[in-house]
JSON list of C-alpha atoms in Angstrom, two decimals:
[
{"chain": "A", "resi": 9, "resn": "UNK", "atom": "CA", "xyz": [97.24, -147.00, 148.72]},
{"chain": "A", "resi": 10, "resn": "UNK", "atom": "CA", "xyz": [93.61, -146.11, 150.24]},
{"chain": "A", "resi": 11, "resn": "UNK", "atom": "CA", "xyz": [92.65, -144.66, 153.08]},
{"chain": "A", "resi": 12, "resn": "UNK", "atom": "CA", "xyz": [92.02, -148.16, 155.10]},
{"chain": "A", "resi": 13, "resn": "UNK", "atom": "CA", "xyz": [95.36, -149.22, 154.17]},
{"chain": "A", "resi": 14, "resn": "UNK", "atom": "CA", "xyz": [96.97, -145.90, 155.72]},
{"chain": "A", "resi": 15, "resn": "UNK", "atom": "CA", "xyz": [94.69, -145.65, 158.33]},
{"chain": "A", "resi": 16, "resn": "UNK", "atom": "CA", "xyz": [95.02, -149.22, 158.94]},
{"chain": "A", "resi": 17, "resn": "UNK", "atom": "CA", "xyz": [99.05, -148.57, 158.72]},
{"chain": "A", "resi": 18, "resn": "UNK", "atom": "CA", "xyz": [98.69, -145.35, 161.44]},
{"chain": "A", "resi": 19, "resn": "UNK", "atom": "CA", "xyz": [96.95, -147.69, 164.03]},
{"chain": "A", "resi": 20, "resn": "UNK", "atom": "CA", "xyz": [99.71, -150.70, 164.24]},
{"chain": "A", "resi": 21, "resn": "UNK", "atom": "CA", "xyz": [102.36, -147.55, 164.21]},
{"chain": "A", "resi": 22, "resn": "UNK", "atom": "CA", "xyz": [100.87, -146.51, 167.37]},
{"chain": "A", "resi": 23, "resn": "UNK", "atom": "CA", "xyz": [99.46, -149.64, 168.94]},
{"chain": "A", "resi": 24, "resn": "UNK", "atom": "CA", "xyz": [103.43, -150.95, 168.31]},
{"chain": "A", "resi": 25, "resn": "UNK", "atom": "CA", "xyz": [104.61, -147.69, 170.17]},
{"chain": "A", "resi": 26, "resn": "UNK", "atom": "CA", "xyz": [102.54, -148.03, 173.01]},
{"chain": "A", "resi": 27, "resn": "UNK", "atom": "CA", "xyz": [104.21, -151.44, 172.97]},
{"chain": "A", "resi": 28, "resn": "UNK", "atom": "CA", "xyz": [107.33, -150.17, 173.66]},
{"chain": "A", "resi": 29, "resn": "UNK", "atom": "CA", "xyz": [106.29, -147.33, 175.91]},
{"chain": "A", "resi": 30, "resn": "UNK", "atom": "CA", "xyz": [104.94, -150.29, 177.95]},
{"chain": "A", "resi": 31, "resn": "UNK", "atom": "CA", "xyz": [108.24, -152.27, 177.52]},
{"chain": "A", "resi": 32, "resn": "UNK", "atom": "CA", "xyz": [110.12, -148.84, 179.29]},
{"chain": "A", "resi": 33, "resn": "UNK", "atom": "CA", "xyz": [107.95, -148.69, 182.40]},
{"chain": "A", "resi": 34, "resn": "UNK", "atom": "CA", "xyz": [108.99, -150.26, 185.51]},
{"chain": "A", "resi": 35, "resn": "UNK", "atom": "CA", "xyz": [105.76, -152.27, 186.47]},
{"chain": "A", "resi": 36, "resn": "UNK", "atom": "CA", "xyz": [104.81, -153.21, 182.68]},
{"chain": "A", "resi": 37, "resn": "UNK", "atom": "CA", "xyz": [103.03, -156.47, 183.75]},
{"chain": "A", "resi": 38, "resn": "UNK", "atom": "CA", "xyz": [100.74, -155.15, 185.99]},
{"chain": "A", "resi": 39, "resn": "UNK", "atom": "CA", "xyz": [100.07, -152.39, 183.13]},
{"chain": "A", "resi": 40, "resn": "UNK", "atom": "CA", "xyz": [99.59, -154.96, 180.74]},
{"chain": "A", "resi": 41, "resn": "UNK", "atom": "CA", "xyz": [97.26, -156.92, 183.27]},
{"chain": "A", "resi": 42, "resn": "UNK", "atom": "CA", "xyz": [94.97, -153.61, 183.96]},
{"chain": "A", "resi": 43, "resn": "UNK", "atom": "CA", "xyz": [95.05, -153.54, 180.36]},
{"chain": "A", "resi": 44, "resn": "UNK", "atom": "CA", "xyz": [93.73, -156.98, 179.75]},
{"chain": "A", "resi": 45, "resn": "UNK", "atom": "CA", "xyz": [91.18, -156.59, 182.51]},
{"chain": "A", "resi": 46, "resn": "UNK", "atom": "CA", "xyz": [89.37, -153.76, 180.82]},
{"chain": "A", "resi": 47, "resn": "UNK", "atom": "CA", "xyz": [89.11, -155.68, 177.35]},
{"chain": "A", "resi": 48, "resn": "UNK", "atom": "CA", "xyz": [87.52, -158.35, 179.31]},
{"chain": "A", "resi": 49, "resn": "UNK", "atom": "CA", "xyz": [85.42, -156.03, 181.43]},
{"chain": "A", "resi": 50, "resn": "UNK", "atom": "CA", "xyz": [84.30, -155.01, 177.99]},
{"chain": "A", "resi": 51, "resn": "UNK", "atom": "CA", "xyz": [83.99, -157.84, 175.90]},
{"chain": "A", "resi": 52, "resn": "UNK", "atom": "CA", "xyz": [82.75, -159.93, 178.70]},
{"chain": "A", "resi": 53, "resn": "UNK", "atom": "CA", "xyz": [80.48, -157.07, 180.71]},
{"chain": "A", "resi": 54, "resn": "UNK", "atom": "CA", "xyz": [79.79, -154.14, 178.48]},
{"chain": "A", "resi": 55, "resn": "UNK", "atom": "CA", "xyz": [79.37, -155.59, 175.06]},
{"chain": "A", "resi": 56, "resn": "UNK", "atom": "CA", "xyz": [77.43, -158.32, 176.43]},
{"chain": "A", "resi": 57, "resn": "UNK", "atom": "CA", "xyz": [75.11, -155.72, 178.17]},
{"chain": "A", "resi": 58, "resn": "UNK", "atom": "CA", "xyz": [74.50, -153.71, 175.71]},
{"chain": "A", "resi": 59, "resn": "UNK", "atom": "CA", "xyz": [73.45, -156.12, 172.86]},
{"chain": "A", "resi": 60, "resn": "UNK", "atom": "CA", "xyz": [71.24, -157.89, 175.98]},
{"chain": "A", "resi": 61, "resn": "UNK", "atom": "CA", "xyz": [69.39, -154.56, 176.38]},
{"chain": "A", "resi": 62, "resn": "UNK", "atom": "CA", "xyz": [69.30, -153.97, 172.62]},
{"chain": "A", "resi": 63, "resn": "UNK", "atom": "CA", "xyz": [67.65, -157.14, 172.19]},
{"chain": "A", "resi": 64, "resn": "UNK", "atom": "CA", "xyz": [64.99, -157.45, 174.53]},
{"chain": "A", "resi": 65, "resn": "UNK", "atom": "CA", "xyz": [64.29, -153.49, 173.34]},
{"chain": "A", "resi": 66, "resn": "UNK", "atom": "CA", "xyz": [63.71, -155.26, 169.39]},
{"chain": "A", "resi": 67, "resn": "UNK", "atom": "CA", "xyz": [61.87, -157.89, 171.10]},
{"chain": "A", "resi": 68, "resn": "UNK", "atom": "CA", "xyz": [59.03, -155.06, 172.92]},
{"chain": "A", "resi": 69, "resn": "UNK", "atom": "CA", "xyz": [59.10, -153.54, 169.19]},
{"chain": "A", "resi": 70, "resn": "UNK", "atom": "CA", "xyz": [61.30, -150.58, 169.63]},
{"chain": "A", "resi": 71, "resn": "UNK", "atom": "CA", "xyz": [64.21, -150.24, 167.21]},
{"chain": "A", "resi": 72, "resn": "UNK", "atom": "CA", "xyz": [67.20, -148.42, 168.69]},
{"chain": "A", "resi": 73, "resn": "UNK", "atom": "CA", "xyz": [69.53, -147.01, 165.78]},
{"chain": "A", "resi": 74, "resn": "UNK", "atom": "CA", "xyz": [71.36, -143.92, 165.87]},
{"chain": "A", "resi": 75, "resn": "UNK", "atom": "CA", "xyz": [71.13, -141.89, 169.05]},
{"chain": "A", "resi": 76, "resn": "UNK", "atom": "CA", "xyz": [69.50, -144.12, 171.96]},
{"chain": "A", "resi": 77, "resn": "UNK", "atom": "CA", "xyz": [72.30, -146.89, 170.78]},
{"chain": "A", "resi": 78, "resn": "UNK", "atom": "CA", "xyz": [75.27, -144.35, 170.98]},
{"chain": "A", "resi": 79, "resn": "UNK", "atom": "CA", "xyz": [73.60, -143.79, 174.88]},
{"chain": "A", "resi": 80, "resn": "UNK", "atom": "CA", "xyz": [74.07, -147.22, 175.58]},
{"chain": "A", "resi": 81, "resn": "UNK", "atom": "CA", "xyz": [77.50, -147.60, 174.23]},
{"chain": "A", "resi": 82, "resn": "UNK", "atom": "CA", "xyz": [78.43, -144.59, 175.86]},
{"chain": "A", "resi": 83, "resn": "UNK", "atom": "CA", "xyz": [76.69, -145.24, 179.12]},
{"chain": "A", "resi": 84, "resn": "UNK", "atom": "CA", "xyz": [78.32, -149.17, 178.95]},
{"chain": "A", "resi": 85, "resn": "UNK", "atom": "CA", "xyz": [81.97, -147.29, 178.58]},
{"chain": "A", "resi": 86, "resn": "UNK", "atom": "CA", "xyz": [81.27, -144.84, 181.36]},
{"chain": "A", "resi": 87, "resn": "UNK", "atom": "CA", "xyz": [80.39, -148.04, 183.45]},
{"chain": "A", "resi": 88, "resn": "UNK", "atom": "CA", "xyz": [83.56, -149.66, 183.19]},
{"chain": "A", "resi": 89, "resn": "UNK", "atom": "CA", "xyz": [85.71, -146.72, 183.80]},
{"chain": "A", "resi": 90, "resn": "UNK", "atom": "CA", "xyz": [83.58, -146.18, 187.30]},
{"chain": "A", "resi": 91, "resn": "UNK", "atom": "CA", "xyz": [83.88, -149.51, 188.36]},
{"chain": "A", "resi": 92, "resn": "UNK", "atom": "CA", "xyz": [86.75, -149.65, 189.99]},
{"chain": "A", "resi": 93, "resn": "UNK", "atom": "CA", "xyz": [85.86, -146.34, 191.92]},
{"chain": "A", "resi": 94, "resn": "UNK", "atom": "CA", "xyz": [82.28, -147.89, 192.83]},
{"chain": "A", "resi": 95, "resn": "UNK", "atom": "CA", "xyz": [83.38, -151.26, 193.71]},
{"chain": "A", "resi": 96, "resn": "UNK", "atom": "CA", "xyz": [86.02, -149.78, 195.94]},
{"chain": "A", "resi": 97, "resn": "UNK", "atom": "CA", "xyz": [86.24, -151.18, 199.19]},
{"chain": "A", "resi": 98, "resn": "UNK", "atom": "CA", "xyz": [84.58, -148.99, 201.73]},
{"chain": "A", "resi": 99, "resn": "UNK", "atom": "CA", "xyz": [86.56, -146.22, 204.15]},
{"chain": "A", "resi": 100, "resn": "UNK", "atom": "CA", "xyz": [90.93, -145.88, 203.36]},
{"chain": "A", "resi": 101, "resn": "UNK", "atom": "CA", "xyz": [93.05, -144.53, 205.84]},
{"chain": "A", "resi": 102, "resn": "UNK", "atom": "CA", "xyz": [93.51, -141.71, 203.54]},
{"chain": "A", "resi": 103, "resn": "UNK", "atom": "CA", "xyz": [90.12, -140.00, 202.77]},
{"chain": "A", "resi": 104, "resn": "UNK", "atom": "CA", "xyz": [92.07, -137.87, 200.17]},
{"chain": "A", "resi": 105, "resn": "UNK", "atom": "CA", "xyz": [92.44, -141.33, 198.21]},
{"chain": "A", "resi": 106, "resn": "UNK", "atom": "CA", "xyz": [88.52, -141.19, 196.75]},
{"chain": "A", "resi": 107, "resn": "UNK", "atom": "CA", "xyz": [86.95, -138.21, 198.12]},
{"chain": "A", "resi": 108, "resn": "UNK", "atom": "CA", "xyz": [83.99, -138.01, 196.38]},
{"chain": "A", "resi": 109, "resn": "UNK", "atom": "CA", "xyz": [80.66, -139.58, 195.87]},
{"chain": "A", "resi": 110, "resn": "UNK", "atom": "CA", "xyz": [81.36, -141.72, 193.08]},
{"chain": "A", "resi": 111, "resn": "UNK", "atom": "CA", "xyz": [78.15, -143.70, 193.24]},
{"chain": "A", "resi": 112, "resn": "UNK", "atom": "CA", "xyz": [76.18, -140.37, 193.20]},
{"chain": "A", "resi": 113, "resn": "UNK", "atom": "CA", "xyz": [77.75, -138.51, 189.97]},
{"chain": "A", "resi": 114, "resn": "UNK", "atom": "CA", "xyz": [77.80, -142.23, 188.36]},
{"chain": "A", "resi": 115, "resn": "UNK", "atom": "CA", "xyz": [74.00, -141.61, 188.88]},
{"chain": "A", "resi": 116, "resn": "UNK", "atom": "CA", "xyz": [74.08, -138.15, 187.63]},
{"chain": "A", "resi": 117, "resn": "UNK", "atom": "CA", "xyz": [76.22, -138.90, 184.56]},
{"chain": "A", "resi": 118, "resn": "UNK", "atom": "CA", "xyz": [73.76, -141.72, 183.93]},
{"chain": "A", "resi": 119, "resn": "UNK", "atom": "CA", "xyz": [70.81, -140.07, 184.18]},
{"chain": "A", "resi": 120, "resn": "UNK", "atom": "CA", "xyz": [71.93, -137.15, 182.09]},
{"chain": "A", "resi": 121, "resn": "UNK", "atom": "CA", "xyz": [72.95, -139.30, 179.44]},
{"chain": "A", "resi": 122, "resn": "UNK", "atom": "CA", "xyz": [69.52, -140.93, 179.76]},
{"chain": "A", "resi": 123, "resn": "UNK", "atom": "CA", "xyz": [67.74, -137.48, 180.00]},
{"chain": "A", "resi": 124, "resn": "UNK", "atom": "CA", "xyz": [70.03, -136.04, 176.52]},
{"chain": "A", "resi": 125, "resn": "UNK", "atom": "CA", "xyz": [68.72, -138.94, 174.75]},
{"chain": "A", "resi": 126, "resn": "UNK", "atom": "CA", "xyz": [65.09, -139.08, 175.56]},
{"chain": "A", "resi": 127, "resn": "UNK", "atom": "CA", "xyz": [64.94, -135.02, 174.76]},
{"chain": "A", "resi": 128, "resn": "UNK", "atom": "CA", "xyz": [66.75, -135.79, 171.62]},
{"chain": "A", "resi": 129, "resn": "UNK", "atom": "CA", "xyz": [64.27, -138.54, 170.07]},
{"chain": "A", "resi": 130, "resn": "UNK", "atom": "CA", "xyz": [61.43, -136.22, 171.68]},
{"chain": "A", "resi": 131, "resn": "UNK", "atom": "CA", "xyz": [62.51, -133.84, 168.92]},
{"chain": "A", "resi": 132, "resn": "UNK", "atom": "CA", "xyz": [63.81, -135.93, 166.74]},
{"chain": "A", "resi": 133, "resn": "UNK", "atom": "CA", "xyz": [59.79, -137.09, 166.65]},
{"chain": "A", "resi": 134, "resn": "UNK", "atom": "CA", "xyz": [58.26, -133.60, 166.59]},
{"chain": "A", "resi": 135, "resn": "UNK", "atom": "CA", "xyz": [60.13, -132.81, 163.82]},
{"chain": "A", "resi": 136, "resn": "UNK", "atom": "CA", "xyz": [59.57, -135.55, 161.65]},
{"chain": "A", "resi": 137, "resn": "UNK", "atom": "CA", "xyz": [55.93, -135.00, 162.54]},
{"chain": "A", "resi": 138, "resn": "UNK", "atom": "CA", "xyz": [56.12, -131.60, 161.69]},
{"chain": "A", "resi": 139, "resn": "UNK", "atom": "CA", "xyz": [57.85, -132.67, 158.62]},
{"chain": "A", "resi": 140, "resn": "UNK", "atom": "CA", "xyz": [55.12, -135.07, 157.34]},
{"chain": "A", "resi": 141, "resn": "UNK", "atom": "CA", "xyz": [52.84, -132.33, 158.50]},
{"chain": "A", "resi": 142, "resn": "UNK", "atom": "CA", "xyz": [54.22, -129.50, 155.66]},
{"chain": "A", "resi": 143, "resn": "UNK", "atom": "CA", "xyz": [54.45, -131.78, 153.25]},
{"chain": "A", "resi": 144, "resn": "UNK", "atom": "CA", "xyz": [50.75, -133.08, 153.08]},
{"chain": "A", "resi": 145, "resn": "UNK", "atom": "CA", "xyz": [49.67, -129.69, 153.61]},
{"chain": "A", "resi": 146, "resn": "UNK", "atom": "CA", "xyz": [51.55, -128.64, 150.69]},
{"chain": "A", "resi": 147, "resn": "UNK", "atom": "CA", "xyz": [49.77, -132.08, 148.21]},
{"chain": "A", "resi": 148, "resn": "UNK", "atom": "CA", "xyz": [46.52, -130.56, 149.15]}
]
């Protein structure tokens, strides 16, 4: 048996778990409806998104492998776990209910993963250039 097979084997051992976890609970519809809401926030939303972005990026000539596609994926995920506390409806009777600036550190997540990826491919580029540089300098 290979690795897939086992690995494969490990996954519908837990998803069918989870199953029954779900079964136990006392609310297991509306579980299984939050549940089905964030597959189609992703599949409908995120993925969507993301390969939008990705294209019109090939179309201006800039090829995004590795790194900068990771940021999207990972900035698309980040996204739809926010949204429900960023579409929230404004002011609760409790302001102990969402106390914090969601919208802001959204922002601030966003721009740092932004921020880590630019400074990444920034040396990611000096590198290679130095690379290239070392290695003709070495031919001559």
């Amino acid at each position: 048996m290979g690795l897939r097979q086992v690995t494969g084997g490990v996954g519908l051992l837990c998803a069918a778990w989870g199953g029954w976890l779900l079964l136990q609970q006392p609310g297991a519809w509306r579980i299984a409806v939050w549940l089905g809401g964030a597959v189609v926030v992703h599949d409908g939303f995120v993925a969507p998104l993301v390969f939008a972005v990705a294209a019109v990026a090939a179309a201006g000539g800039l090829r995004l492998r590795g790194v900068p596609r990771a940021a999207l994926i990972v900035a698309g995920s980040l996204t739809a776990i926010a949204l429900p506390a960023l579409l929230r409806p404004g002011g609760t009777a409790n302001p102990t209910v969402l106390p914090l600036d969601y919208l802001r550190n959204w922002l601030l997540a966003m721009a740092a993963i932004a921020l880590s990826t630019v400074v990444y491919a920034a040396l990611h580029s000096a590198l290679r250039a130095l690379t290239r540089t070392r290695r003709a300098d070495r031919r001559a």
